Amino acid sequence: MSTQRDPHVWLDGEADDFEATLLASARRDGMSPDKKRALAAAMVVGAGMTATKGALAAKAGAEKAGLVATGAKALVVVAASTALFFALTPATAPSLSRAVPPRHLPPPTTLASTASPISIPTPVAIPSTSAAALPSALPSALPNAPPARPAPSLADELRLLGRARDALAHGDHAAATAALDEHARVSPAGTFRDEARVLRIDLLARSGDHDRARSQARAYLAAHPSSPHAPRLRELLTSLGDDSP
Amino acid sequence: MDPREYSIDMAPPGDITALVEEQADFVWRSLRRLGVPEASVDDAVQQVFLVAAQKFDRITSGRERAFLFSVAMNVASHARRTLARRREVLDGTPLDVVDPRPSADVELDDKRARALLDEVLETMPLDLRTVFVLVELEEMTMIEVAEVLSLPQGTVASRLRRARDEFHAAARRVRARVERRPQRPSTTCTLVTGEVPR
């Protein structure tokens, strides 16, 4: 959209300079690129659990009002995804050099290091940050990877997780498993590995392996009680009939 | 396993991210100009897109903005009610207000200009404000606005006329106050109209 317009057009040609300035300032307003990318990421990896809750509740015949009613469901997702969104939008956006953490450093515990200048995936083609543009943060001596393997971009990660989520939504568990496996293979210490873990728990639950889903959800919550994903995992546990905190 | 049992009303990831990419600025601006405070707008934008993701199959191609704006109006209405309650609790103390007075060099940068604009818009009834925002700031035609708001075109035209009148009046009041600087009364207000990076 154009951000400039002939000042004479403002207010049907009757705007004075002051009014034109106020109106023009609003035209230039908008969401910062970092926040937009974070929002896109949150939409991809943060919305999937809605399906899990609804599906599991329906499957178990335990359609508790607060879980399955569309409005309440949306609110839960809003709350969870909002937490994710703000985890994705730190006050100071990190540079691209932080996007792929060095192997020897502790991995990030939240998505706070994801607001890097990547391209938002599109339905047609997922634009990716050039691997060559990424810092050589991964050391060459990875135990299970070729020494010169290029670091996957955040967009690559999002593409894989989006594929997994989409497959889950359509009940294609094999495709979801393949996408998550590929994510684990190409990006074992990826920025979105927590999201991959949550999607894996989602996959277990949908596949009927409720014991492992419960076990892994509990383990995740024990390790990350304040994670942005914690509310959704607690909801999942509730849906699976686990009321433990 | 029956896939329908696990299907959901949720947009495919690529579709929703494309929608975010294309329309996030529009949604952001709409929410801000409809009165959502800056501190709440990130949350509000995401609420809009979450609704869009859940109702994606109901969004007609080419009418994405109409859908998003209708959701944004609801979200903004809720945010404004929440803000009003907070203000009541704080006994009328305004929240999230940027001091709109010019700084020492009396330049109006974009942020200050937007604060003044929001102050002007805040004086307008919501029905007029909505039409004004869509026409003057989002460059929609009156025909498009009539479609977005499900109003007759005559009603849109009438509201736009009244909105412009109210805008002129409120802008005059705000400008007079801005130029009435208590510490440096002789200084005139300089308007910066060039492109300012976000």
Short mmCIF file of C-alpha atoms in Angstrom, two decimals:
data_model
loop_
_atom_site.label_atom_id
_atom_site.label_comp_id
_atom_site.label_asym_id
_atom_site.label_seq_id
_atom_site.Cartn_x
_atom_site.Cartn_y
_atom_site.Cartn_z
CA MET A 1 0.00 0.00 0.00
CA SER A 2 1.18 3.46 -0.77
CA THR A 3 2.40 5.37 2.22
CA GLN A 4 2.48 8.66 0.41
CA ARG A 5 -0.41 10.60 -0.95
CA ASP A 6 -0.71 14.03 -2.37
CA PRO A 7 -1.47 16.19 0.67
CA HIS A 8 -4.18 17.93 -1.29
CA VAL A 9 -6.15 14.70 -1.33
CA TRP A 10 -6.34 14.42 2.45
CA LEU A 11 -9.81 15.12 3.74
CA ASP A 12 -11.10 15.64 0.24
CA GLY A 13 -8.50 18.33 -0.36
CA GLU A 14 -9.35 20.31 2.76
CA ALA A 15 -6.55 19.20 5.08
CA ASP A 16 -4.16 21.80 6.35
CA ASP A 17 -0.51 20.98 6.97
CA PHE A 18 -1.09 19.96 10.55
CA GLU A 19 -3.90 17.59 9.67
CA ALA A 20 -1.97 16.17 6.74
CA THR A 21 1.00 15.51 8.99
CA LEU A 22 -1.11 13.64 11.51
CA LEU A 23 -2.76 11.54 8.83
CA ALA A 24 0.48 10.83 7.01
CA SER A 25 2.09 9.62 10.22
CA ALA A 26 -0.59 6.99 10.56
CA ARG A 27 -0.03 5.79 7.02
CA ARG A 28 3.53 4.98 7.94
CA ASP A 29 2.47 3.08 11.02
CA GLY A 30 2.54 -0.68 11.12
CA MET A 31 3.85 -3.75 12.78
CA SER A 32 7.61 -3.95 13.03
CA PRO A 33 9.18 -6.60 10.81
CA ASP A 34 10.48 -8.48 13.84
CA LYS A 35 7.06 -8.66 15.42
CA LYS A 36 5.50 -9.68 12.15
CA ARG A 37 7.92 -12.56 11.77
CA ALA A 38 7.35 -13.56 15.36
CA LEU A 39 3.61 -13.48 14.83
CA ALA A 40 3.90 -15.66 11.75
CA ALA A 41 6.06 -18.11 13.67
CA ALA A 42 3.62 -18.16 16.55
CA MET A 43 0.74 -18.83 14.19
CA VAL A 44 2.56 -21.78 12.67
CA VAL A 45 3.81 -23.52 15.75
CA GLY A 46 1.45 -22.16 18.34
CA ALA A 47 -1.98 -22.94 16.98
CA GLY A 48 -1.77 -26.65 16.54
CA MET A 49 -2.64 -27.71 20.04
CA THR A 50 -6.16 -26.45 19.59
CA ALA A 51 -6.81 -29.44 17.43
CA THR A 52 -5.32 -31.80 19.94
CA LYS A 53 -7.53 -30.65 22.71
CA GLY A 54 -10.69 -30.76 20.67
CA ALA A 55 -9.90 -34.07 19.08
CA LEU A 56 -8.86 -35.76 22.27
CA ALA A 57 -11.83 -34.48 24.15
CA ALA A 58 -14.12 -35.73 21.41
CA LYS A 59 -12.34 -39.06 21.24
CA ALA A 60 -12.60 -39.64 24.95
CA GLY A 61 -16.18 -38.51 25.01
CA ALA A 62 -15.19 -36.04 27.63
CA GLU A 63 -16.29 -32.85 26.07
CA LYS A 64 -15.83 -30.62 29.01
CA ALA A 65 -17.44 -27.29 28.37
CA GLY A 66 -14.34 -25.25 28.88
CA LEU A 67 -12.26 -27.33 26.53
CA VAL A 68 -14.36 -27.91 23.51
CA ALA A 69 -16.59 -24.88 23.20
CA THR A 70 -15.18 -22.93 20.33
CA GLY A 71 -15.02 -19.65 22.15
CA ALA A 72 -13.34 -21.04 25.19
CA LYS A 73 -10.99 -23.00 23.01
CA ALA A 74 -10.03 -19.86 21.18
CA LEU A 75 -9.38 -18.09 24.43
CA VAL A 76 -7.09 -20.82 25.62
CA VAL A 77 -5.15 -20.68 22.41
CA VAL A 78 -5.05 -16.92 22.53
CA ALA A 79 -3.59 -17.08 26.00
CA ALA A 80 -1.05 -19.71 25.12
CA SER A 81 -0.11 -18.22 21.82
CA THR A 82 0.10 -14.78 23.30
CA ALA A 83 2.66 -16.06 25.71
CA LEU A 84 4.49 -17.57 22.79
CA PHE A 85 4.18 -14.38 20.79
CA PHE A 86 5.67 -12.26 23.48
CA ALA A 87 8.36 -14.80 24.08
CA LEU A 88 9.11 -14.32 20.42
CA THR A 89 9.26 -10.57 20.63
CA PRO A 90 11.94 -9.54 23.06
CA ALA A 91 12.45 -5.90 23.77
CA THR A 92 15.74 -6.05 21.97
CA ALA A 93 15.60 -8.22 18.92
CA PRO A 94 18.70 -10.32 18.65
CA SER A 95 20.77 -10.32 15.56
CA LEU A 96 20.90 -13.11 13.06
CA SER A 97 24.11 -14.29 14.59
CA ARG A 98 22.08 -15.54 17.54
CA ALA A 99 19.63 -17.44 15.42
CA VAL A 100 21.62 -20.63 15.42
CA PRO A 101 23.16 -21.05 18.83
CA PRO A 102 26.67 -22.36 19.05
CA ARG A 103 26.68 -25.97 19.97
CA HIS A 104 28.73 -25.43 23.10
CA LEU A 105 26.37 -22.90 24.59
CA PRO A 106 23.20 -23.79 26.44
CA PRO A 107 20.32 -23.71 24.00
CA PRO A 108 17.70 -21.05 24.51
CA THR A 109 14.92 -22.01 26.88
CA THR A 110 12.35 -19.91 25.08
CA LEU A 111 11.83 -18.58 21.63
CA ALA A 112 13.34 -15.29 22.62
CA SER A 113 16.13 -15.66 20.15
CA THR A 114 13.94 -16.22 17.15
CA ALA A 115 13.10 -12.71 16.12
CA SER A 116 15.77 -12.72 13.49
CA PRO A 117 15.55 -11.37 9.99
CA ILE A 118 14.18 -14.37 8.21
CA SER A 119 11.47 -14.46 5.60
CA ILE A 120 7.96 -15.46 6.49
CA PRO A 121 7.02 -18.73 4.85
CA THR A 122 4.45 -18.45 2.12
CA PRO A 123 2.10 -21.10 0.75
CA VAL A 124 3.89 -21.28 -2.55
CA ALA A 125 7.53 -21.20 -1.68
CA ILE A 126 9.17 -20.83 1.67
CA PRO A 127 11.78 -18.16 1.38
CA SER A 128 14.81 -19.11 3.32
CA THR A 129 17.65 -17.21 4.73
CA SER A 130 20.65 -18.19 2.75
CA ALA A 131 22.69 -20.71 4.62
CA ALA A 132 25.76 -18.89 3.44
CA ALA A 133 24.52 -15.80 5.17
CA LEU A 134 24.30 -17.52 8.49
CA PRO A 135 27.25 -17.40 10.84
CA SER A 136 29.33 -20.50 11.05
CA ALA A 137 28.00 -21.16 14.52
CA LEU A 138 27.81 -24.91 14.27
CA PRO A 139 31.18 -26.50 14.83
CA SER A 140 32.35 -28.99 12.34
CA ALA A 141 32.60 -31.88 14.78
CA LEU A 142 28.96 -32.69 15.29
CA PRO A 143 28.63 -36.31 16.39
CA ASN A 144 25.88 -37.25 13.98
CA ALA A 145 26.27 -34.79 11.17
CA PRO A 146 28.65 -34.21 8.30
CA PRO A 147 31.31 -31.69 9.22
CA ALA A 148 30.38 -29.11 6.60
CA ARG A 149 26.62 -29.37 6.86
CA PRO A 150 25.06 -25.95 6.33
CA ALA A 151 23.09 -24.63 9.26
CA PRO A 152 19.34 -24.79 8.69
CA SER A 153 17.66 -21.45 8.65
CA LEU A 154 14.80 -20.50 10.90
CA ALA A 155 12.57 -20.54 7.87
CA ASP A 156 13.65 -24.13 7.22
CA GLU A 157 12.70 -25.02 10.75
CA LEU A 158 9.36 -23.31 10.46
CA ARG A 159 8.69 -25.02 7.17
CA LEU A 160 9.29 -28.44 8.71
CA LEU A 161 7.25 -27.70 11.80
CA GLY A 162 4.50 -26.20 9.71
CA ARG A 163 4.47 -29.35 7.63
CA ALA A 164 4.26 -31.45 10.77
CA ARG A 165 1.44 -29.37 12.16
CA ASP A 166 -0.45 -29.46 8.89
CA ALA A 167 -0.05 -33.22 8.70
CA LEU A 168 -1.28 -33.58 12.26
CA ALA A 169 -4.30 -31.49 11.48
CA HIS A 170 -5.17 -33.83 8.63
CA GLY A 171 -4.55 -37.00 10.60
CA ASP A 172 -1.52 -37.90 8.51
CA HIS A 173 0.63 -39.15 11.35
CA ALA A 174 3.24 -40.70 9.09
CA ALA A 175 3.87 -37.37 7.38
CA ALA A 176 3.96 -35.60 10.72
CA THR A 177 6.46 -38.10 12.02
CA ALA A 178 8.58 -37.69 8.91
CA ALA A 179 8.60 -33.91 9.23
CA LEU A 180 9.49 -34.02 12.92
CA ASP A 181 12.18 -36.61 12.27
CA GLU A 182 13.64 -34.45 9.56
CA HIS A 183 13.59 -31.46 11.88
CA ALA A 184 15.40 -33.47 14.53
CA ARG A 185 17.93 -34.62 11.97
CA VAL A 186 18.76 -31.30 10.35
CA SER A 187 18.27 -29.12 13.37
CA PRO A 188 18.82 -31.09 16.57
CA ALA A 189 19.66 -27.94 18.51
CA GLY A 190 17.31 -25.76 16.55
CA THR A 191 15.67 -22.67 17.81
CA PHE A 192 12.28 -24.32 17.57
CA ARG A 193 13.23 -27.62 19.13
CA ASP A 194 10.83 -26.99 22.02
CA GLU A 195 8.03 -26.54 19.52
CA ALA A 196 9.10 -29.74 17.82
CA ARG A 197 8.98 -31.50 21.15
CA VAL A 198 5.50 -30.21 21.84
CA LEU A 199 4.34 -31.26 18.39
CA ARG A 200 5.83 -34.70 19.03
CA ILE A 201 3.78 -34.96 22.21
CA ASP A 202 0.76 -33.87 20.23
CA LEU A 203 1.51 -36.58 17.69
CA LEU A 204 1.77 -39.23 20.39
CA ALA A 205 -1.56 -38.18 21.83
CA ARG A 206 -3.29 -38.21 18.48
CA SER A 207 -1.77 -41.56 17.61
CA GLY A 208 -3.34 -43.06 20.67
CA ASP A 209 -0.10 -43.46 22.60
CA HIS A 210 -1.52 -41.60 25.55
CA ASP A 211 0.89 -43.07 28.08
CA ARG A 212 3.94 -41.73 26.31
CA ALA A 213 2.18 -38.46 25.56
CA ARG A 214 1.41 -38.04 29.25
CA SER A 215 4.88 -39.08 30.28
CA GLN A 216 6.62 -36.71 27.89
CA ALA A 217 4.26 -33.87 28.66
CA ARG A 218 4.93 -34.28 32.38
CA ALA A 219 8.67 -34.41 31.76
CA TYR A 220 8.53 -31.27 29.69
CA LEU A 221 6.47 -29.45 32.29
CA ALA A 222 8.83 -30.55 35.07
CA ALA A 223 11.79 -29.15 33.14
CA HIS A 224 10.03 -26.06 31.81
CA PRO A 225 7.18 -25.15 34.14
CA SER A 226 7.15 -21.57 32.90
CA SER A 227 7.44 -22.36 29.22
CA PRO A 228 5.00 -20.65 26.88
CA HIS A 229 3.90 -24.16 25.96
CA ALA A 230 3.14 -25.17 29.52
CA PRO A 231 -0.50 -24.05 29.52
CA ARG A 232 -1.22 -26.04 26.39
CA LEU A 233 0.51 -29.12 27.69
CA ARG A 234 -1.44 -28.89 30.91
CA GLU A 235 -4.61 -28.68 28.88
CA LEU A 236 -3.47 -31.69 26.92
CA LEU A 237 -2.85 -33.63 30.12
CA THR A 238 -6.28 -32.70 31.35
CA SER A 239 -7.75 -33.91 28.08
CA LEU A 240 -5.90 -37.17 28.56
CA GLY A 241 -7.39 -37.56 32.00
CA ASP A 242 -4.32 -36.50 33.90
CA ASP A 243 -5.15 -33.91 36.51
CA SER A 244 -1.75 -33.85 38.14
CA PRO A 245 -0.18 -30.39 38.15
CA MET B 1 -8.52 -43.91 11.98
CA ASP B 2 -11.04 -41.44 10.75
CA PRO B 3 -9.13 -38.33 9.70
CA ARG B 4 -12.23 -36.25 10.29
CA GLU B 5 -11.94 -37.03 13.94
CA TYR B 6 -8.70 -35.13 13.99
CA SER B 7 -9.42 -32.44 11.48
CA ILE B 8 -9.67 -28.88 12.65
CA ASP B 9 -10.85 -25.54 11.43
CA MET B 10 -7.42 -24.10 11.16
CA ALA B 11 -5.68 -22.57 8.21
CA PRO B 12 -2.73 -24.39 6.74
CA PRO B 13 0.44 -22.83 8.14
CA GLY B 14 1.55 -21.42 4.83
CA ASP B 15 -1.78 -19.74 4.23
CA ILE B 16 -1.96 -18.08 7.59
CA THR B 17 1.63 -16.89 7.48
CA ALA B 18 1.00 -15.42 4.05
CA LEU B 19 -2.04 -13.66 5.45
CA VAL B 20 0.07 -12.33 8.31
CA GLU B 21 2.71 -11.13 5.90
CA GLU B 22 0.21 -9.35 3.69
CA GLN B 23 -2.21 -7.94 6.21
CA ALA B 24 -0.45 -7.54 9.56
CA ASP B 25 0.28 -3.87 8.96
CA PHE B 26 -3.31 -3.22 8.01
CA VAL B 27 -4.59 -5.01 11.10
CA TRP B 28 -2.05 -3.25 13.30
CA ARG B 29 -2.97 0.19 11.98
CA SER B 30 -6.68 -0.52 12.19
CA LEU B 31 -6.46 -1.62 15.80
CA ARG B 32 -4.34 1.34 16.80
CA ARG B 33 -6.57 3.86 15.09
CA LEU B 34 -9.66 2.21 16.58
CA GLY B 35 -8.23 2.94 19.99
CA VAL B 36 -6.26 -0.11 21.07
CA PRO B 37 -3.37 1.16 23.20
CA GLU B 38 0.11 0.52 21.90
CA ALA B 39 0.87 -1.69 24.88
CA SER B 40 -1.98 -4.01 23.92
CA VAL B 41 -1.80 -3.97 20.17
CA ASP B 42 0.55 -6.96 19.74
CA ASP B 43 -1.86 -9.11 21.66
CA ALA B 44 -4.81 -7.71 19.76
CA VAL B 45 -3.20 -8.34 16.38
CA GLN B 46 -2.62 -11.93 17.29
CA GLN B 47 -6.16 -12.37 18.47
CA VAL B 48 -7.37 -11.16 15.10
CA PHE B 49 -5.18 -13.62 13.23
CA LEU B 50 -6.07 -16.51 15.51
CA VAL B 51 -9.71 -15.93 14.68
CA ALA B 52 -8.75 -15.71 11.03
CA ALA B 53 -6.88 -19.01 11.27
CA GLN B 54 -9.86 -20.72 12.83
CA LYS B 55 -12.30 -19.34 10.26
CA PHE B 56 -9.96 -19.39 7.34
CA ASP B 57 -12.25 -21.38 5.10
CA ARG B 58 -14.94 -18.75 5.52
CA ILE B 59 -12.77 -15.92 4.25
CA THR B 60 -13.66 -15.13 0.68
CA SER B 61 -10.72 -14.56 -1.58
CA GLY B 62 -10.32 -10.87 -2.16
CA ARG B 63 -12.24 -10.01 0.98
CA GLU B 64 -9.52 -10.74 3.46
CA ARG B 65 -9.36 -7.15 4.65
CA ALA B 66 -13.08 -6.96 5.17
CA PHE B 67 -12.96 -10.09 7.32
CA LEU B 68 -9.92 -8.99 9.27
CA PHE B 69 -11.33 -5.54 9.87
CA SER B 70 -14.60 -6.90 11.17
CA VAL B 71 -12.68 -9.07 13.63
CA ALA B 72 -10.42 -6.14 14.48
CA MET B 73 -13.46 -4.01 15.32
CA ASN B 74 -14.61 -6.62 17.82
CA VAL B 75 -11.18 -7.01 19.33
CA ALA B 76 -10.75 -3.24 19.53
CA SER B 77 -14.13 -2.87 21.16
CA HIS B 78 -13.15 -5.38 23.82
CA ALA B 79 -9.78 -3.69 24.33
CA ARG B 80 -11.42 -0.30 24.67
CA ARG B 81 -13.87 -1.59 27.24
CA THR B 82 -11.01 -3.10 29.19
CA LEU B 83 -9.11 0.16 29.03
CA ALA B 84 -12.16 2.09 30.14
CA ARG B 85 -12.52 -0.17 33.17
CA ARG B 86 -8.87 0.33 34.04
CA ARG B 87 -9.30 4.06 33.76
CA GLU B 88 -12.31 3.95 36.05
CA VAL B 89 -10.29 2.03 38.60
CA LEU B 90 -7.56 4.65 38.39
CA ASP B 91 -10.09 7.43 38.84
CA GLY B 92 -9.84 8.92 35.42
CA THR B 93 -6.09 8.77 35.05
CA PRO B 94 -5.30 8.19 31.39
CA LEU B 95 -3.20 5.18 30.58
CA ASP B 96 -0.73 4.64 27.81
CA VAL B 97 -0.64 8.28 26.92
CA VAL B 98 2.30 9.80 25.15
CA ASP B 99 2.86 13.40 26.04
CA PRO B 100 1.79 15.05 22.81
CA ARG B 101 3.49 18.34 23.55
CA PRO B 102 6.40 19.08 21.29
CA SER B 103 9.83 18.66 22.75
CA ALA B 104 12.31 21.46 22.97
CA ASP B 105 12.89 21.61 19.25
CA VAL B 106 9.13 21.58 18.66
CA GLU B 107 9.36 19.03 15.91
CA LEU B 108 6.55 16.61 15.42
CA ASP B 109 8.00 13.26 14.70
CA ASP B 110 5.84 10.38 13.59
CA LYS B 111 5.31 9.03 17.06
CA ARG B 112 4.14 12.32 18.42
CA ALA B 113 2.05 12.98 15.35
CA ARG B 114 0.34 9.63 15.82
CA ALA B 115 -0.29 10.41 19.46
CA LEU B 116 -1.96 13.64 18.44
CA LEU B 117 -3.90 11.87 15.73
CA ASP B 118 -5.15 9.32 18.22
CA GLU B 119 -6.16 12.13 20.51
CA VAL B 120 -8.20 13.64 17.70
CA LEU B 121 -9.73 10.30 16.74
CA GLU B 122 -10.61 9.63 20.35
CA THR B 123 -13.04 12.53 20.26
CA MET B 124 -15.00 11.03 17.39
CA PRO B 125 -17.94 8.65 17.79
CA LEU B 126 -16.89 5.14 16.87
CA ASP B 127 -19.18 4.85 13.87
CA LEU B 128 -17.69 7.99 12.33
CA ARG B 129 -14.20 7.08 13.36
CA THR B 130 -14.44 3.70 11.68
CA VAL B 131 -15.47 5.14 8.34
CA PHE B 132 -12.84 7.86 8.64
CA VAL B 133 -10.06 5.39 9.31
CA LEU B 134 -10.94 3.19 6.38
CA VAL B 135 -11.30 6.03 3.90
CA GLU B 136 -8.64 8.48 5.00
CA LEU B 137 -5.98 6.15 6.31
CA GLU B 138 -6.55 2.90 4.45
CA GLU B 139 -7.57 4.54 1.18
CA MET B 140 -10.66 2.44 0.75
CA THR B 141 -13.36 3.75 -1.52
CA MET B 142 -16.78 4.41 -0.07
CA ILE B 143 -18.05 1.41 -2.00
CA GLU B 144 -15.46 -0.79 -0.33
CA VAL B 145 -16.23 0.66 3.08
CA ALA B 146 -19.92 0.02 2.54
CA GLU B 147 -19.10 -3.61 1.83
CA VAL B 148 -16.75 -3.97 4.78
CA LEU B 149 -19.21 -2.45 7.23
CA SER B 150 -22.35 -3.82 5.56
CA LEU B 151 -23.78 -0.33 5.30
CA PRO B 152 -25.57 1.49 2.51
CA GLN B 153 -23.25 3.73 0.55
CA GLY B 154 -25.33 6.75 1.45
CA THR B 155 -24.76 6.04 5.11
CA VAL B 156 -21.03 5.75 4.54
CA ALA B 157 -20.97 9.04 2.65
CA SER B 158 -22.95 10.76 5.38
CA ARG B 159 -20.71 9.42 8.11
CA LEU B 160 -17.62 10.41 6.21
CA ARG B 161 -18.84 14.00 5.88
CA ARG B 162 -19.60 14.20 9.57
CA ALA B 163 -16.33 12.49 10.43
CA ARG B 164 -14.34 15.01 8.43
CA ASP B 165 -16.15 17.87 10.11
CA GLU B 166 -15.43 16.42 13.52
CA PHE B 167 -11.83 15.78 12.57
CA HIS B 168 -11.32 19.39 11.47
CA ALA B 169 -12.80 20.68 14.70
CA ALA B 170 -10.82 18.37 16.96
CA ALA B 171 -7.59 18.92 15.03
CA ARG B 172 -7.97 22.67 15.44
CA ARG B 173 -8.33 22.26 19.19
CA VAL B 174 -5.34 19.98 19.43
CA ARG B 175 -3.21 22.22 17.27
CA ALA B 176 -4.07 25.24 19.35
CA ARG B 177 -3.01 23.41 22.46
CA VAL B 178 0.21 22.18 20.89
CA GLU B 179 1.15 25.65 19.78
CA ARG B 180 0.33 27.07 23.19
CA ARG B 181 3.58 26.09 24.78
CA PRO B 182 3.77 27.28 28.40
CA GLN B 183 7.54 27.42 28.61
CA ARG B 184 8.37 28.79 25.19
CA PRO B 185 5.20 30.52 24.07
CA SER B 186 6.82 32.38 21.19
CA THR B 187 8.03 29.24 19.45
CA THR B 188 5.95 28.06 16.58
CA CYS B 189 5.28 24.47 15.80
CA THR B 190 7.36 22.92 13.06
CA LEU B 191 5.72 20.19 11.12
CA VAL B 192 7.81 17.36 9.82
CA THR B 193 6.09 15.92 6.82
CA GLY B 194 8.85 13.88 5.27
CA GLU B 195 9.18 10.14 5.32
CA VAL B 196 10.34 8.94 8.73
CA PRO B 197 11.53 5.37 9.09
CA ARG B 198 9.55 3.25 11.48
#
